PDB file of C-alpha atoms in Angstrom:
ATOM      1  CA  UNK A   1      24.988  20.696  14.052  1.00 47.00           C
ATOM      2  CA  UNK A   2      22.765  23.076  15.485  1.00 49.00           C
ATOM      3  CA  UNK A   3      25.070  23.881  18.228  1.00 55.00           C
ATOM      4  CA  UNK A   4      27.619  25.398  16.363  1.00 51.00           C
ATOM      5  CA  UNK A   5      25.826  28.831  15.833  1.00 59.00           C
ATOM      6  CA  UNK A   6      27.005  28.835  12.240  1.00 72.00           C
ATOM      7  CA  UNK A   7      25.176  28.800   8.961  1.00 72.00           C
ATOM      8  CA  UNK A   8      28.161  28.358   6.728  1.00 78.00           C
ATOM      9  CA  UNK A   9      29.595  24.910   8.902  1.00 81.00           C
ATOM     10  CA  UNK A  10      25.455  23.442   9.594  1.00 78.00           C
ATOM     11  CA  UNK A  11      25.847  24.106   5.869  1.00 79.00           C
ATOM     12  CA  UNK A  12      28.911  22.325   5.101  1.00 84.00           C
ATOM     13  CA  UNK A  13      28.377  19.649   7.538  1.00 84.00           C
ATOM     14  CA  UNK A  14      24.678  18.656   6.423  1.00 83.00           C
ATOM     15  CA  UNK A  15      26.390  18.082   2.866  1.00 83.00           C
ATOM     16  CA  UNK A  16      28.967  16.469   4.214  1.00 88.00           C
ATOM     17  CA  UNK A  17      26.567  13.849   5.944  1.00 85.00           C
ATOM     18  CA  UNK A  18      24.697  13.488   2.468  1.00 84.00           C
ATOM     19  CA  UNK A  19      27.816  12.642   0.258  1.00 86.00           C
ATOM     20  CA  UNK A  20      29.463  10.327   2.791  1.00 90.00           C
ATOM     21  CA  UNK A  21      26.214   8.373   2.650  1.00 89.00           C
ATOM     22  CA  UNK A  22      25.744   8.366  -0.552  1.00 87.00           C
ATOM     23  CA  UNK A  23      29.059   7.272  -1.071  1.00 88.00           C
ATOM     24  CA  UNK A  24      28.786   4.483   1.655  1.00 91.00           C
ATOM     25  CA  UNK A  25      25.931   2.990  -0.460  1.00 89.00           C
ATOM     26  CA  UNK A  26      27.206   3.266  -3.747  1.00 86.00           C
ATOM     27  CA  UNK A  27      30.799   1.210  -1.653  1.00 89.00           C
ATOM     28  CA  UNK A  28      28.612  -1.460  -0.454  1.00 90.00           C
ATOM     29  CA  UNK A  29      27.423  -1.667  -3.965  1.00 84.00           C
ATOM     30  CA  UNK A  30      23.898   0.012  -3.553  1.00 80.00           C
ATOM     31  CA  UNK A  31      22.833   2.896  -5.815  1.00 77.00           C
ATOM     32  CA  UNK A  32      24.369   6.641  -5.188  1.00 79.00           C
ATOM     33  CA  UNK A  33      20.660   7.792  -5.309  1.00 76.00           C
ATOM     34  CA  UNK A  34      19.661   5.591  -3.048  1.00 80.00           C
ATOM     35  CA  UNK A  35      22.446   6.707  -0.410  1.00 84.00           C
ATOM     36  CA  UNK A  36      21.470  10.239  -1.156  1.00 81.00           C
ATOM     37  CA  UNK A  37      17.536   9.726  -0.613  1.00 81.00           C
ATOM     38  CA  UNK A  38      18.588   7.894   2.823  1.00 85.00           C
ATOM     39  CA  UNK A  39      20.820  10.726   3.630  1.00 85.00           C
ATOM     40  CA  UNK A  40      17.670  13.092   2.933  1.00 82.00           C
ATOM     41  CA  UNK A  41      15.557  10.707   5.567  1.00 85.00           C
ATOM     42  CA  UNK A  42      18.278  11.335   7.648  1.00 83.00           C
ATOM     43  CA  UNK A  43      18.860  15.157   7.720  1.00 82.00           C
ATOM     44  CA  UNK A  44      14.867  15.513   7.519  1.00 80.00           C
ATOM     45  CA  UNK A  45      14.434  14.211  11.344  1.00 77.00           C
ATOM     46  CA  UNK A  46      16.884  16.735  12.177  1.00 75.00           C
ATOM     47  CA  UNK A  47      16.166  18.972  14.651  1.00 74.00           C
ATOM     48  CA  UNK A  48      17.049  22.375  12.083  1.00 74.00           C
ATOM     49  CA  UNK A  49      15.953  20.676   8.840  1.00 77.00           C
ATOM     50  CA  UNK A  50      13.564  24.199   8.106  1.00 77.00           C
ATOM     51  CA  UNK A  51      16.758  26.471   8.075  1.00 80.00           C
ATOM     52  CA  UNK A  52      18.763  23.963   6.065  1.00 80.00           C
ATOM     53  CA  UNK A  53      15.709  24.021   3.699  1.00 78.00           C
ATOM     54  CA  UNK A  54      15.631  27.795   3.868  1.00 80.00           C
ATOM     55  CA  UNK A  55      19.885  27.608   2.937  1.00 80.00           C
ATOM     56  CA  UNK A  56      19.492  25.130  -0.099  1.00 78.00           C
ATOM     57  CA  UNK A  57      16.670  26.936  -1.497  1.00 80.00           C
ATOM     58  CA  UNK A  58      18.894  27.564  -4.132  1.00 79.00           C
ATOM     59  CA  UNK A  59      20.619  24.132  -4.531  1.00 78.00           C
ATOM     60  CA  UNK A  60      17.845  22.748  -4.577  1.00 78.00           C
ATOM     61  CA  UNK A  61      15.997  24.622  -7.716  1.00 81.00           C
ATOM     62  CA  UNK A  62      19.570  24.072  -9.664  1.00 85.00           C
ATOM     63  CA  UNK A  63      19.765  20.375  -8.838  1.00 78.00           C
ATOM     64  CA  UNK A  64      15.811  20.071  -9.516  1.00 78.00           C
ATOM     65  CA  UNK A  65      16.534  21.157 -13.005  1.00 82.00           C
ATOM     66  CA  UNK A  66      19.286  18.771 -13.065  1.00 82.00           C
ATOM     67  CA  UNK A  67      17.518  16.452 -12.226  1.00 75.00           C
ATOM     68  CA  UNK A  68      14.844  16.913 -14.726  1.00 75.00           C
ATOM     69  CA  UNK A  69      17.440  16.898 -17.464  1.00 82.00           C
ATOM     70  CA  UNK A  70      19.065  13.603 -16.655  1.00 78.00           C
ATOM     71  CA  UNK A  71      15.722  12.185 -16.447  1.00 75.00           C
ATOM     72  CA  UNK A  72      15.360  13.605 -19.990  1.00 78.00           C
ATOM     73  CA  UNK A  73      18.715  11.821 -21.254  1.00 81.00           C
ATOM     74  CA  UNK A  74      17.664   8.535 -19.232  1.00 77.00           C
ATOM     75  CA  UNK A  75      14.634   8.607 -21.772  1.00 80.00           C
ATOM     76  CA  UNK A  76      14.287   6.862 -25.414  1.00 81.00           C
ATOM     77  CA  UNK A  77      11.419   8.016 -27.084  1.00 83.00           C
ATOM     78  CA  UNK A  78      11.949   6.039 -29.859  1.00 84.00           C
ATOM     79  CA  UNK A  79      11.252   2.973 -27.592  1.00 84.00           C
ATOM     80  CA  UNK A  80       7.327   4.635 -27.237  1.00 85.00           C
ATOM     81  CA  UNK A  81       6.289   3.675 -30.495  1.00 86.00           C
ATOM     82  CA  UNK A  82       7.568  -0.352 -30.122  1.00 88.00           C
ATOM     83  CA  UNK A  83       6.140  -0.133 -25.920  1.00 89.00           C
ATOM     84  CA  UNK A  84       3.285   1.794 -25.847  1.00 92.00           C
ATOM     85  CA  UNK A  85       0.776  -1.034 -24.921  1.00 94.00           C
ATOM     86  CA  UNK A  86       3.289  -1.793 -21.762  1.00 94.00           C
ATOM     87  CA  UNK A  87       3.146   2.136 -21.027  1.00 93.00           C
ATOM     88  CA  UNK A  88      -0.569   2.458 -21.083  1.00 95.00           C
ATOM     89  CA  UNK A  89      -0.542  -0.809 -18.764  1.00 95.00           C
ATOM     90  CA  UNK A  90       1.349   0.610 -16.514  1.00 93.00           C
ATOM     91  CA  UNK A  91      -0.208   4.543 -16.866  1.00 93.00           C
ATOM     92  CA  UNK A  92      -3.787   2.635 -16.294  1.00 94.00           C
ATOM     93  CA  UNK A  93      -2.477   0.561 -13.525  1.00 94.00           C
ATOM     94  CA  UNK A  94      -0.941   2.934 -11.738  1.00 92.00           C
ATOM     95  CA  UNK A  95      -3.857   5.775 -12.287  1.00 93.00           C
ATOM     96  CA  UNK A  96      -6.889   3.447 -11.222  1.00 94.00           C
ATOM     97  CA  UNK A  97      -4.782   1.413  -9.010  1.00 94.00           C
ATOM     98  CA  UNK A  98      -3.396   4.083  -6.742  1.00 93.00           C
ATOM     99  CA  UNK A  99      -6.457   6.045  -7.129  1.00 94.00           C
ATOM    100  CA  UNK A 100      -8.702   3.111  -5.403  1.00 95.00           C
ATOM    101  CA  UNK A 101      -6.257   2.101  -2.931  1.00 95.00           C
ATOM    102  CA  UNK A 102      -5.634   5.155  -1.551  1.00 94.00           C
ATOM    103  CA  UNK A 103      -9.214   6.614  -1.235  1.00 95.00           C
ATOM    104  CA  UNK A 104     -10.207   3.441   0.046  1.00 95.00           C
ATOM    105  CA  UNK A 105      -7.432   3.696   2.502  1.00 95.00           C
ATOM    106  CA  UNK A 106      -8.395   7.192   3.639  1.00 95.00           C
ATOM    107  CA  UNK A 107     -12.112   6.312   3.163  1.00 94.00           C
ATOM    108  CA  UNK A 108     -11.714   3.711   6.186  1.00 95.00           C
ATOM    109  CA  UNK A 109      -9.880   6.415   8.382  1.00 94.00           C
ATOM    110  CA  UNK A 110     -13.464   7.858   8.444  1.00 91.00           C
ATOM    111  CA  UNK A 111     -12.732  10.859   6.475  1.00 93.00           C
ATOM    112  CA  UNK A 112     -15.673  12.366   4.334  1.00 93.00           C
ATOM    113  CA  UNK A 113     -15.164  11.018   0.628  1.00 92.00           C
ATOM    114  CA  UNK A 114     -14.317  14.234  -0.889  1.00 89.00           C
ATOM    115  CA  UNK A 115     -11.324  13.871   1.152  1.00 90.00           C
ATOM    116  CA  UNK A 116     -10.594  10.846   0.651  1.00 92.00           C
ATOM    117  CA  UNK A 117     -11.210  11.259  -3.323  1.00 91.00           C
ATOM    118  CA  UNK A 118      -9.026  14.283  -3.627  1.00 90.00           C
ATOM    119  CA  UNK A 119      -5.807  12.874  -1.536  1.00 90.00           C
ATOM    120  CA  UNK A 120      -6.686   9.384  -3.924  1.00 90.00           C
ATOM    121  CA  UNK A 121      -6.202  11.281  -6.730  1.00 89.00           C
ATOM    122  CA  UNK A 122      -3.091  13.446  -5.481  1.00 87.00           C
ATOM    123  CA  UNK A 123      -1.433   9.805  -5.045  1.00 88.00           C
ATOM    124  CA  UNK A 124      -2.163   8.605  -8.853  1.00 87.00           C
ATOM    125  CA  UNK A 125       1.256   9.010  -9.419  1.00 84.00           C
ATOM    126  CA  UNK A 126       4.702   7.087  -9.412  1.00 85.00           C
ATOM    127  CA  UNK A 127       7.454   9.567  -9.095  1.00 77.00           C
ATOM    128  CA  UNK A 128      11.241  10.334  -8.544  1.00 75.00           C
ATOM    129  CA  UNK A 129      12.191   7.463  -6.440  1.00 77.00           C
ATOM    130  CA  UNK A 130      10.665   4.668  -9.227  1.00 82.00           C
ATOM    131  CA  UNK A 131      13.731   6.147 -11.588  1.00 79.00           C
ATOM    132  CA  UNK A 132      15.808   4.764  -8.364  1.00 79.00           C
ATOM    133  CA  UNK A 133      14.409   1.696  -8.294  1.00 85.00           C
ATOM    134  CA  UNK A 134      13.863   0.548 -12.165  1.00 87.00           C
ATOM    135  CA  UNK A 135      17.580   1.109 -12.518  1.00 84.00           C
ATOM    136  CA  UNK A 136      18.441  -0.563  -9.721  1.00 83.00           C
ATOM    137  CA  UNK A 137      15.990  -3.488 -10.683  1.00 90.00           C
ATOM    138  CA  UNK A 138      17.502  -3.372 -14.370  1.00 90.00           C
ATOM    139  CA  UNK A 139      20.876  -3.239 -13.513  1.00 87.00           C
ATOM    140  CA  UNK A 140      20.071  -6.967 -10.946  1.00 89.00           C
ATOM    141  CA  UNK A 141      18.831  -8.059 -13.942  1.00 92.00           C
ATOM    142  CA  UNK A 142      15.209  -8.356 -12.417  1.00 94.00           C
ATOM    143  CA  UNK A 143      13.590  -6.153 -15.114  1.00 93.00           C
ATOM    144  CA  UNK A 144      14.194  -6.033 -18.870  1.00 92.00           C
ATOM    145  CA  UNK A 145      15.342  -2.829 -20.938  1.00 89.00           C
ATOM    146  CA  UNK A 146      12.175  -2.177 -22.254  1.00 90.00           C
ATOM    147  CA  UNK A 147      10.254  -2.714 -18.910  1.00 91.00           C
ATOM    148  CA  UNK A 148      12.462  -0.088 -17.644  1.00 90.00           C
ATOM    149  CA  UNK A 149      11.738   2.299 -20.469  1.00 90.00           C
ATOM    150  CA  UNK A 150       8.174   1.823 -20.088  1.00 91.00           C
ATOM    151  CA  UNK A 151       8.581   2.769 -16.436  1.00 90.00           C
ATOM    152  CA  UNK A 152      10.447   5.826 -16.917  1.00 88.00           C
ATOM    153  CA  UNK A 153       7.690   6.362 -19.548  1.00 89.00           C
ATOM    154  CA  UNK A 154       5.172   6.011 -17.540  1.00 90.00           C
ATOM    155  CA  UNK A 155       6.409   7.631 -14.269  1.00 88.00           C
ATOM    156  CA  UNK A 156       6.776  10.847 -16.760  1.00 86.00           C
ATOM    157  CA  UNK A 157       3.014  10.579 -17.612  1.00 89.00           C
ATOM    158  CA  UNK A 158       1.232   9.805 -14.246  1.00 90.00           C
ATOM    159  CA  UNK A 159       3.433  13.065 -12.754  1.00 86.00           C
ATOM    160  CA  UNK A 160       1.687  15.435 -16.171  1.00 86.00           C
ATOM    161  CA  UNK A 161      -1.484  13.670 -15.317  1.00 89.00           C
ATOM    162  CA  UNK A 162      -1.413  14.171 -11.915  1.00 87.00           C
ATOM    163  CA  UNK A 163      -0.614  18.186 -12.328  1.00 85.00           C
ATOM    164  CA  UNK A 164      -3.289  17.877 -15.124  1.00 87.00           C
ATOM    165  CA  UNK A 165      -6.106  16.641 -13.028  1.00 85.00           C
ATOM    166  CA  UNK A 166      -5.225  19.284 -10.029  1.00 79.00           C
ATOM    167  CA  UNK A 167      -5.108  21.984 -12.120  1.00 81.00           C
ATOM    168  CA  UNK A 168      -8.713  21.241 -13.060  1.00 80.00           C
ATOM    169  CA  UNK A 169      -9.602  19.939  -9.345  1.00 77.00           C
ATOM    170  CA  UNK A 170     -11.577  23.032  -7.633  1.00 72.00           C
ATOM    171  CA  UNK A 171     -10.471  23.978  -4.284  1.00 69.00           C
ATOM    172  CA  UNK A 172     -12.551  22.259  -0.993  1.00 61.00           C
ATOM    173  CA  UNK A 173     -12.743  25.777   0.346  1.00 56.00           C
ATOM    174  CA  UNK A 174     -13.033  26.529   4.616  1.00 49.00           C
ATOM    175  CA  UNK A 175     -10.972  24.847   6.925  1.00 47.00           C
ATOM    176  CA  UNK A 176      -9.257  21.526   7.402  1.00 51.00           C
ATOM    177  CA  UNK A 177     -11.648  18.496   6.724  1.00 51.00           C
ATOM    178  CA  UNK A 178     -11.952  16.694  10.102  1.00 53.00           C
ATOM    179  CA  UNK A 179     -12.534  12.886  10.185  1.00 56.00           C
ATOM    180  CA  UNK A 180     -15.776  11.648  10.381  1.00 54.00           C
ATOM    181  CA  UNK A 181     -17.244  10.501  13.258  1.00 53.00           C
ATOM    182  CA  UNK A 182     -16.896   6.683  14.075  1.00 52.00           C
ATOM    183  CA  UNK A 183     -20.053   4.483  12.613  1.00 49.00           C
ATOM    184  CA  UNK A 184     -19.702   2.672  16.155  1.00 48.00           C
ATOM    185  CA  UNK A 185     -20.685   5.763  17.943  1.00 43.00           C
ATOM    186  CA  UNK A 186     -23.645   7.044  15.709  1.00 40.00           C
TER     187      UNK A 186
END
């Protein structure tokens, strides 16, 4: 794509590549958002995927807000009041649960715990992509209505919660944190 010298057809083409995949999946019976997020995976280990960033600046705020909206319509608020308890399962799990997994995950990399706290708490969140998959899982039949709901419910939550808590988070300050040194060779 790069080759051609042209914005306007590396444009054209790159969307071209992300609708025919999309469309592949949703032929073989697979989810249109899931051929879109593969066609994303695809274009990102392109070679030029900063100036197609750069060119669907744009797009991509329009489609963001888009996207926010259908999430909106996806959700029944009236459900909250019948599934709460399920939600705040699934807010707690997914709060304490990622938290501890992934500082413990970066804590055994050797990194210094503030590091490992902060990116623990930057993953204490379940975002776009669980949409994906809870529809996909309730349209198999694999989860129930109200399982879904709860999901969508509680994906919305952990994503305020998690742009809550770093709002409040104070910066590290200085430069990147560098691992600490192996315990073998102290």
């Amino acid at each position: 794509m790069e080759k051609t010298c042209n914005d306007e057809i590396s444009l054209v083409l790159a969307l071209t590549i992300c609708l025919g995949i999309a469309a592949l999946t949703e032929a073989v019976g697979l989810s249109l958002a899931l051929g879109a997020f593969l066609a994303g995976l695809f274009l990102g280990n392109s070679p030029f995927t900063h100036k197609l960033a750069h060119q669907t600046q744009s797009l991509r705020d329009v489609f963001v807000a888009f996207f926010f909206v259908s999430v909106g319509m996806l959700m029944d608020p009236g459900t909250w009041k019948v599934g709460w308890p399920l939600i705040l399962l699934l807010v707690g799990l997914v709060l304490l649960g990622k938290f501890v997994v992934w500082t413990g995950v970066v804590w055994i990399f050797r990194y210094r715990f503030s590091t490992a706290f902060r990116v623990g708490l930057g993953l204490t969140q379940i975002g776009e992509f669980s949409f994906i998959l809870a529809q996909v899982s309730m349209k198999a039949g694999l989860i129930s209505p109200s399982l879904y709901d709860a999901t969508l419910a509680a994906s919305l939550i952990t994503i305020l919660a998690n742009a809550m808590i770093f709002r409040f988070l104070k910066p590290l300050g200085g430069a990147a944190p560098a691992p600490v040194a192996p315990a073998l060779a102290r």
